PDB file of C-alpha atoms in Angstrom:
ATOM      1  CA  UNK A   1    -141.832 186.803 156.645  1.00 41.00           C
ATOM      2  CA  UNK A   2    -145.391 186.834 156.185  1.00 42.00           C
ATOM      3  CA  UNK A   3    -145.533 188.860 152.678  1.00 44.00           C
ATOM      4  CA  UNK A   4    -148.257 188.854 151.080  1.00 48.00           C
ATOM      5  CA  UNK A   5    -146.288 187.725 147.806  1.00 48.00           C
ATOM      6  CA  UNK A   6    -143.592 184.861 148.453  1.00 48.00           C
ATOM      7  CA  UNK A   7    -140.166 185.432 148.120  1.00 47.00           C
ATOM      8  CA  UNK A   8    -139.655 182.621 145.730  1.00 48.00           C
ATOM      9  CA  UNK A   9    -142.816 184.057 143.182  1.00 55.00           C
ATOM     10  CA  UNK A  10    -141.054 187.999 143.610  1.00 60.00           C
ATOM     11  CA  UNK A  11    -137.946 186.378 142.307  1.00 54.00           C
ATOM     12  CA  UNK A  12    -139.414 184.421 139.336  1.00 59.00           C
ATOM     13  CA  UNK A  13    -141.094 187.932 138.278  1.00 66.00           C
ATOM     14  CA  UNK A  14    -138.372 189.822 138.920  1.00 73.00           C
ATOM     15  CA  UNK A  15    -135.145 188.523 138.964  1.00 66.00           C
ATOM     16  CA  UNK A  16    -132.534 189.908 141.146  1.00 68.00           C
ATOM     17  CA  UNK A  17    -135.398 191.571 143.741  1.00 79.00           C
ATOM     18  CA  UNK A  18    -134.806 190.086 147.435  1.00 86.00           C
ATOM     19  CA  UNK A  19    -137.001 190.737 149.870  1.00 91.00           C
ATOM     20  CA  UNK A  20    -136.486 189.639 153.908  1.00 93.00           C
ATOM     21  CA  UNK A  21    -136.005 190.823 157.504  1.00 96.00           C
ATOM     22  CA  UNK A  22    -132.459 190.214 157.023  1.00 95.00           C
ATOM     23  CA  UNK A  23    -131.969 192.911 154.578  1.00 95.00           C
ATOM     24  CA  UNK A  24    -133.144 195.526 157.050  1.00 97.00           C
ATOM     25  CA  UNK A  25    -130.593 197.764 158.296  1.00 97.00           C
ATOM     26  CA  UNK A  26    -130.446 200.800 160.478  1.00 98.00           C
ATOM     27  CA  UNK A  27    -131.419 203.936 158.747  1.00 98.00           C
ATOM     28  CA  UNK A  28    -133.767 202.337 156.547  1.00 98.00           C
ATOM     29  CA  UNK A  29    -137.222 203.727 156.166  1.00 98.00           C
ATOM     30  CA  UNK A  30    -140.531 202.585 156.807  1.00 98.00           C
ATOM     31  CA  UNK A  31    -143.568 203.346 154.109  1.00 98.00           C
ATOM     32  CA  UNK A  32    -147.255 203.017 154.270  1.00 98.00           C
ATOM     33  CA  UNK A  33    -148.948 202.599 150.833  1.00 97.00           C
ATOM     34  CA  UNK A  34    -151.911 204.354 152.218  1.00 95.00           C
ATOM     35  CA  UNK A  35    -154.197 205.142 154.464  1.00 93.00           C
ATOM     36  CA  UNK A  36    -154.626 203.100 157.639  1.00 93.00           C
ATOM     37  CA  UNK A  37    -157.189 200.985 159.556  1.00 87.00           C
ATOM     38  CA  UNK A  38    -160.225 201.659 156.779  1.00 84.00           C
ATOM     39  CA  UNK A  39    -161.012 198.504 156.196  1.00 79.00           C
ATOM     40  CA  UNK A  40    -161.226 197.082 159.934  1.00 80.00           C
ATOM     41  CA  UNK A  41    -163.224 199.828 160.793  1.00 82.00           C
ATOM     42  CA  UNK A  42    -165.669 199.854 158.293  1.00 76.00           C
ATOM     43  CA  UNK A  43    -166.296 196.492 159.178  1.00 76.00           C
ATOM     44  CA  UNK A  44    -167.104 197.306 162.752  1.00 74.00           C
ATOM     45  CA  UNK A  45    -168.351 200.267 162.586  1.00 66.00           C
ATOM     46  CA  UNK A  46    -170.819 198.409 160.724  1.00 66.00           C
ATOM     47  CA  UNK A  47    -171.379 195.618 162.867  1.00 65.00           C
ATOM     48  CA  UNK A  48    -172.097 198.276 165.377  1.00 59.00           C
ATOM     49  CA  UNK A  49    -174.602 200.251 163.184  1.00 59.00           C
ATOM     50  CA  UNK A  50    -172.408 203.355 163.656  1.00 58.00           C
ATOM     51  CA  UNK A  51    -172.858 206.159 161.202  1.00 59.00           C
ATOM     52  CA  UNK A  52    -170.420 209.243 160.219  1.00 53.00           C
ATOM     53  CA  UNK A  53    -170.511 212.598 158.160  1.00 49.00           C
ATOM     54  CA  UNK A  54    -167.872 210.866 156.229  1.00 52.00           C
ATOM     55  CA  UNK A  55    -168.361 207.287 155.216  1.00 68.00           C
ATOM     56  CA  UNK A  56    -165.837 204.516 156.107  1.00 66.00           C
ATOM     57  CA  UNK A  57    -165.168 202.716 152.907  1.00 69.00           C
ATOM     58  CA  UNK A  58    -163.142 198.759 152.524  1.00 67.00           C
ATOM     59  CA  UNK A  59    -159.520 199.239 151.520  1.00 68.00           C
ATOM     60  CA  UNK A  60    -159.820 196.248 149.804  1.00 75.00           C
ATOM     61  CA  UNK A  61    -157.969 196.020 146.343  1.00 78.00           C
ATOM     62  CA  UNK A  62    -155.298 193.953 144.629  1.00 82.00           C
ATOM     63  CA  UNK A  63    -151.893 195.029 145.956  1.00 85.00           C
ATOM     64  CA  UNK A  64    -149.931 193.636 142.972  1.00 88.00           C
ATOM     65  CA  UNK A  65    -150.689 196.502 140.384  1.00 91.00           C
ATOM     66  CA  UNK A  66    -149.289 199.018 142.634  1.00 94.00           C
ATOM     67  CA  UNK A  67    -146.115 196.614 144.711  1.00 93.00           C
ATOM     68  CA  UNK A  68    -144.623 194.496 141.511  1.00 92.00           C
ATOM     69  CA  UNK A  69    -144.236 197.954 139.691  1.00 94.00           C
ATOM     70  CA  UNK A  70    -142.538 199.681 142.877  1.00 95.00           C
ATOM     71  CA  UNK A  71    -140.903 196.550 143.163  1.00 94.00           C
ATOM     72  CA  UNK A  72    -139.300 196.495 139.581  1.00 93.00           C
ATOM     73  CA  UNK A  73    -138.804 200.559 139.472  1.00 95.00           C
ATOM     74  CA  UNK A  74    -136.827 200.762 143.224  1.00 95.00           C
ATOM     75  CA  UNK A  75    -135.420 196.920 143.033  1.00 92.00           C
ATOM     76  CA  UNK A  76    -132.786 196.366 145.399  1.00 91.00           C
ATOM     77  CA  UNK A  77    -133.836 199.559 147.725  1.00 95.00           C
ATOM     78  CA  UNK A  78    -136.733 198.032 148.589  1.00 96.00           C
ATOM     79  CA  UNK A  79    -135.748 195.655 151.774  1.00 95.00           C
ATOM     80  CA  UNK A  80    -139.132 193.776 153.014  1.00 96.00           C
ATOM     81  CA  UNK A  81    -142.729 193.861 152.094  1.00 94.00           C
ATOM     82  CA  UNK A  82    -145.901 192.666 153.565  1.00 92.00           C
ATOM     83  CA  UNK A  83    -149.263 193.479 153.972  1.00 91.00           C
ATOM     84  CA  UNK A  84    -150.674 194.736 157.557  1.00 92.00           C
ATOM     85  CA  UNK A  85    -153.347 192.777 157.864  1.00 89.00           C
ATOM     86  CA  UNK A  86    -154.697 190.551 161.273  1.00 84.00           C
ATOM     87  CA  UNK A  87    -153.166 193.093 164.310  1.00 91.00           C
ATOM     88  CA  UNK A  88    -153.000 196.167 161.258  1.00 94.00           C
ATOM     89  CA  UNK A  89    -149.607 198.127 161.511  1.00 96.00           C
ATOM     90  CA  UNK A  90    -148.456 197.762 164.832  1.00 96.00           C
ATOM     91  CA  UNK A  91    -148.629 194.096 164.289  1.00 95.00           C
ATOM     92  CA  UNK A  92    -146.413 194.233 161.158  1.00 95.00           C
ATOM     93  CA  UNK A  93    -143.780 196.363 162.662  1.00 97.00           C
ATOM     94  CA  UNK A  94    -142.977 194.293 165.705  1.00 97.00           C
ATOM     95  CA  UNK A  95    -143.032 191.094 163.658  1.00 95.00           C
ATOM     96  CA  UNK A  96    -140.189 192.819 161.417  1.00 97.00           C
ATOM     97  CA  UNK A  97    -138.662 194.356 164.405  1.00 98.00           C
ATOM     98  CA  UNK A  98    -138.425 190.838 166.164  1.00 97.00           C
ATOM     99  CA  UNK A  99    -137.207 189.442 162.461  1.00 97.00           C
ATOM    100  CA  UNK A 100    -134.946 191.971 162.187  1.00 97.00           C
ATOM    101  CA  UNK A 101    -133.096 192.110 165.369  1.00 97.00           C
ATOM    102  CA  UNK A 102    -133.686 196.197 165.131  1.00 98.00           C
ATOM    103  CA  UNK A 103    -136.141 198.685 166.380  1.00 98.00           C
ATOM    104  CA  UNK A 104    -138.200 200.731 164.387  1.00 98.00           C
ATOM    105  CA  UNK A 105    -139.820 204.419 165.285  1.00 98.00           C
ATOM    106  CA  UNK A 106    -143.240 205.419 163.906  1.00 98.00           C
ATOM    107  CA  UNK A 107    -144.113 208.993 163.407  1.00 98.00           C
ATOM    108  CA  UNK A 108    -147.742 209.735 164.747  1.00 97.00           C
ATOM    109  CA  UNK A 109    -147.829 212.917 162.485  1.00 97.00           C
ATOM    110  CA  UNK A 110    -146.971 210.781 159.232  1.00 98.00           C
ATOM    111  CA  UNK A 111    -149.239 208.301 159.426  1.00 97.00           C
ATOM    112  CA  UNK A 112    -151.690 208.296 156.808  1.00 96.00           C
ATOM    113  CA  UNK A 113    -155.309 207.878 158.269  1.00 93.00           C
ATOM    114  CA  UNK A 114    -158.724 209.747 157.625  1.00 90.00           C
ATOM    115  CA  UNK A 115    -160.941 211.738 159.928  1.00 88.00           C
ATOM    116  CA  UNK A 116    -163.552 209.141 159.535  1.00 85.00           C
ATOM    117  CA  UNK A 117    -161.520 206.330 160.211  1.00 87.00           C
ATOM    118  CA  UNK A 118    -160.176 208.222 163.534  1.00 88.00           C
ATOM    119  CA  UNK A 119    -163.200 209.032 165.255  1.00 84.00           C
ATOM    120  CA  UNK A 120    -164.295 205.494 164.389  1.00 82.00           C
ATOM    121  CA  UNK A 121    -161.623 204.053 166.097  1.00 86.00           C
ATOM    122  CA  UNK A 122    -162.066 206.604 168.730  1.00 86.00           C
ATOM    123  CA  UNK A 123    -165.678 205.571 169.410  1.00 81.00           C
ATOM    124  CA  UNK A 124    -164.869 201.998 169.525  1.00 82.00           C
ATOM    125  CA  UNK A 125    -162.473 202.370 172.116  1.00 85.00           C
ATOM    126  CA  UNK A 126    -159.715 200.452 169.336  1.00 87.00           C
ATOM    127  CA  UNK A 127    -155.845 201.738 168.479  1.00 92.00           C
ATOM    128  CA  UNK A 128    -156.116 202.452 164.834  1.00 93.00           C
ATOM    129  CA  UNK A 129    -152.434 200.944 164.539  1.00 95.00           C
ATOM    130  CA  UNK A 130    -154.032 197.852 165.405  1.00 93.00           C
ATOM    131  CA  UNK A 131    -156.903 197.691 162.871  1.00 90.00           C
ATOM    132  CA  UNK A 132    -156.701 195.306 160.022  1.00 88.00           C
ATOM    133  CA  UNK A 133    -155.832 196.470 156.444  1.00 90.00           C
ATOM    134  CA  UNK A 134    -156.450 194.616 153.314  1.00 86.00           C
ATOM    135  CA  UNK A 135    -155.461 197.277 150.112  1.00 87.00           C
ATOM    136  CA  UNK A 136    -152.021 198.287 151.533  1.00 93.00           C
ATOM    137  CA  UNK A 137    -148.480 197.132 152.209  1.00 95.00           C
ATOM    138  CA  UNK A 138    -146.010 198.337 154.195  1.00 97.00           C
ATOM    139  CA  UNK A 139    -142.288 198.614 152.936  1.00 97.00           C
ATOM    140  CA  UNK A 140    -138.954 199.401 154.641  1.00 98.00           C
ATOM    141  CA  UNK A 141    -137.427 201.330 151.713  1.00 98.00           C
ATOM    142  CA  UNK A 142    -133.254 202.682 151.725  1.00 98.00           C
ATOM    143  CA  UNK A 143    -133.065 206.002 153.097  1.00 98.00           C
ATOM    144  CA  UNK A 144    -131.872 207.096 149.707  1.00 98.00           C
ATOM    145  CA  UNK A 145    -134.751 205.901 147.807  1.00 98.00           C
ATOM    146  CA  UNK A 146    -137.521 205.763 150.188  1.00 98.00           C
ATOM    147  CA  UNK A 147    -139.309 209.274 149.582  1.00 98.00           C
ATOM    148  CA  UNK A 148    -138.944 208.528 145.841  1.00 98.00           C
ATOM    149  CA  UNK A 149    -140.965 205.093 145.982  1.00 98.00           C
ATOM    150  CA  UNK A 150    -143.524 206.801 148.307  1.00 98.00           C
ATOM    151  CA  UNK A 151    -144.139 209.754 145.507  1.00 98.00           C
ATOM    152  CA  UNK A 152    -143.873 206.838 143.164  1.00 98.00           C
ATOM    153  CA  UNK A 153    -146.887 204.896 145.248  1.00 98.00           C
ATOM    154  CA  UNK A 154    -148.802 208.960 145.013  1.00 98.00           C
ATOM    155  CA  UNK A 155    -148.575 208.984 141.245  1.00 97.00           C
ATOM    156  CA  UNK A 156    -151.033 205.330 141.237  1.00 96.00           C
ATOM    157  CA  UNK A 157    -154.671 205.545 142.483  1.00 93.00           C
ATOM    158  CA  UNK A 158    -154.217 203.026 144.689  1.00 93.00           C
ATOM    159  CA  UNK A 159    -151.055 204.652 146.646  1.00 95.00           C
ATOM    160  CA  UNK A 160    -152.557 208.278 146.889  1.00 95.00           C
ATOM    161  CA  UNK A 161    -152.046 208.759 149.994  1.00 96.00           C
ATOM    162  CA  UNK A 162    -148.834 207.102 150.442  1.00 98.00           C
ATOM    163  CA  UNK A 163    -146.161 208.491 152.978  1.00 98.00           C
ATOM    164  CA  UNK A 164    -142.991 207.728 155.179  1.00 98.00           C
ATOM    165  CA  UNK A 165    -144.225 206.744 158.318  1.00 98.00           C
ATOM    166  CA  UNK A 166    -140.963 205.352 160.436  1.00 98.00           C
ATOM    167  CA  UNK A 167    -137.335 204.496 160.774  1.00 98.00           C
ATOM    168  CA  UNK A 168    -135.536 201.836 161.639  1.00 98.00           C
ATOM    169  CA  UNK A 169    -132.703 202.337 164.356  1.00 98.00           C
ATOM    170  CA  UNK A 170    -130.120 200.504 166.299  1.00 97.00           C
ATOM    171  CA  UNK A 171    -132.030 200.739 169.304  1.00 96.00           C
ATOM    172  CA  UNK A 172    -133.040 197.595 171.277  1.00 97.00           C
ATOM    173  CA  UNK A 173    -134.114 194.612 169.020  1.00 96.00           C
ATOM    174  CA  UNK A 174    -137.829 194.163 168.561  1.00 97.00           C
ATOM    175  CA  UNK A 175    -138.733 197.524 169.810  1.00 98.00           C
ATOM    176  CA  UNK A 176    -141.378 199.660 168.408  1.00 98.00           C
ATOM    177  CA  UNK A 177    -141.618 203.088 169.728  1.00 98.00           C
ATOM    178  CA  UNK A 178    -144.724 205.630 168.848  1.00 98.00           C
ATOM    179  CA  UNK A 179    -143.585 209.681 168.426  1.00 97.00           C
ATOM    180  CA  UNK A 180    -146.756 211.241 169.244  1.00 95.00           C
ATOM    181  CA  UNK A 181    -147.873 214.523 167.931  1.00 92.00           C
ATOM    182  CA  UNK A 182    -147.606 216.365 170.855  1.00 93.00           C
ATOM    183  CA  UNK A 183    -143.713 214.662 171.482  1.00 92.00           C
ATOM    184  CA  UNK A 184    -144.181 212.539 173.528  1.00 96.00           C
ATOM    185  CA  UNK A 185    -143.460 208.445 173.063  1.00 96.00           C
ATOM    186  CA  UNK A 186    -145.016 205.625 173.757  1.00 96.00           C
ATOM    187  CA  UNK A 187    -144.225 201.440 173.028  1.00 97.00           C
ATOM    188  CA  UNK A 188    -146.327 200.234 170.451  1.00 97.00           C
ATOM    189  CA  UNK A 189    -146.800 196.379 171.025  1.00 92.00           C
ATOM    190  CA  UNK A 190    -148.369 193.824 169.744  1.00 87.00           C
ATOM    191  CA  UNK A 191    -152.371 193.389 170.508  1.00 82.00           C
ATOM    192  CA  UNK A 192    -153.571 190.155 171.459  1.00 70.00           C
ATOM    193  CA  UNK A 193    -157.152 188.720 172.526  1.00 53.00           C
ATOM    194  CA  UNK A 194    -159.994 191.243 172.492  1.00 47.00           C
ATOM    195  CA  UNK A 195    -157.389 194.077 171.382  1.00 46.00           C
ATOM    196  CA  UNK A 196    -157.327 191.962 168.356  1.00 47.00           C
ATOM    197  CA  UNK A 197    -160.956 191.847 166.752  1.00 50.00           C
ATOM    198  CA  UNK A 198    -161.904 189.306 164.185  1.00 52.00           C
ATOM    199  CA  UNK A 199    -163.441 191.390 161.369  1.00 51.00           C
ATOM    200  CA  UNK A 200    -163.533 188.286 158.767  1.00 49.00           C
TER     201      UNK A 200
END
């Protein structure tokens, strides 16, 4: 599936956790350990000697201290991990949608993502969905359990900012759909070429 930790090393440290597209079900939620796109944009805001009021910093950090304790505290709720990196969130979520024969609605007003890091992507003409991440993972999480692990991400430096940002549904398989803020939707597919920038 991509995760950034193997299935086979998540079940030598912790025995009984499974983690794959096929445990994703309908209903299930979708968290974001944190804020969105920082890292990507940093980098090319840099590149482009852009400047803001409020600094773009690297998200870059070890995902481990924060996922294997979610991992071991929420254990079978948890469904499927991996980190959004190359294509950033909107990437990750139609890879699992296509995995997981489902389709999976993101809420525009959930999503976790600075001022800074939106104008950036705003005057660089780039989807912030789309912008690499290093320091985060995204999780589908039972619908039981899932605001629970995201206060649970909150309580660790690393997972401050850590919300519910989606649902999975029984709509068509390998759909993403966008609810916008103003309630509207739009498809949220997967960038390719120049809507994918190399940052590394």
């Amino acid at each position: 599936d991509g995760m950034f930790i193997n299935t086979t090393g998540i079940g030598q440290l912790l025995p009984g956790v499974k983690l794959g597209a096929d445990r994703v079900r309908p209903g299930d939620r979708v968290l974001v350990s944190g804020r969105i796109a920082e890292h990507g944009l940093t980098i090319l805001s840099q590149r482009r000697g852009l400047r803001f009021a409020s600094p773009l910093t690297s998200d870059v950090a070890s995902l481990a201290v924060l996922a294997l304790p979610m991992l071991e505290r929420f254990g079978a709720a948890v469904r499927w991990m991996r980190d959004p990196t190359r294509g950033g969130l909107a990437n990750c979520a139609v890879e699992l949608a296509e995995a997981a024969h489902v389709a999976i609605e993101l809420d525009e007003s959930a999503l976790p993502i600075s001022a800074a890091a939106l104008h950036a992507a705003e005057m660089l003409g780039i989807d912030p969905l789309t912008v690499a991440n290093e320091g985060k993972f995204v999780a589908v999480v039972s619908a039981d359990q899932a605001d629970a692990a995201a206060a649970f991400c909150r309580a660790h430096a690393l997972g401050r900012h850590a919300a519910v940002v989606g649902v999975v549904t029984d709509g068509e398989p390998g759909l993403v759909e966008l609810k916008t803020r103003t309630g509207g939707r739009r498809i949220v597919q997967r960038p390719y070429g120049e809507e994918l920038p190399r940052i590394c």
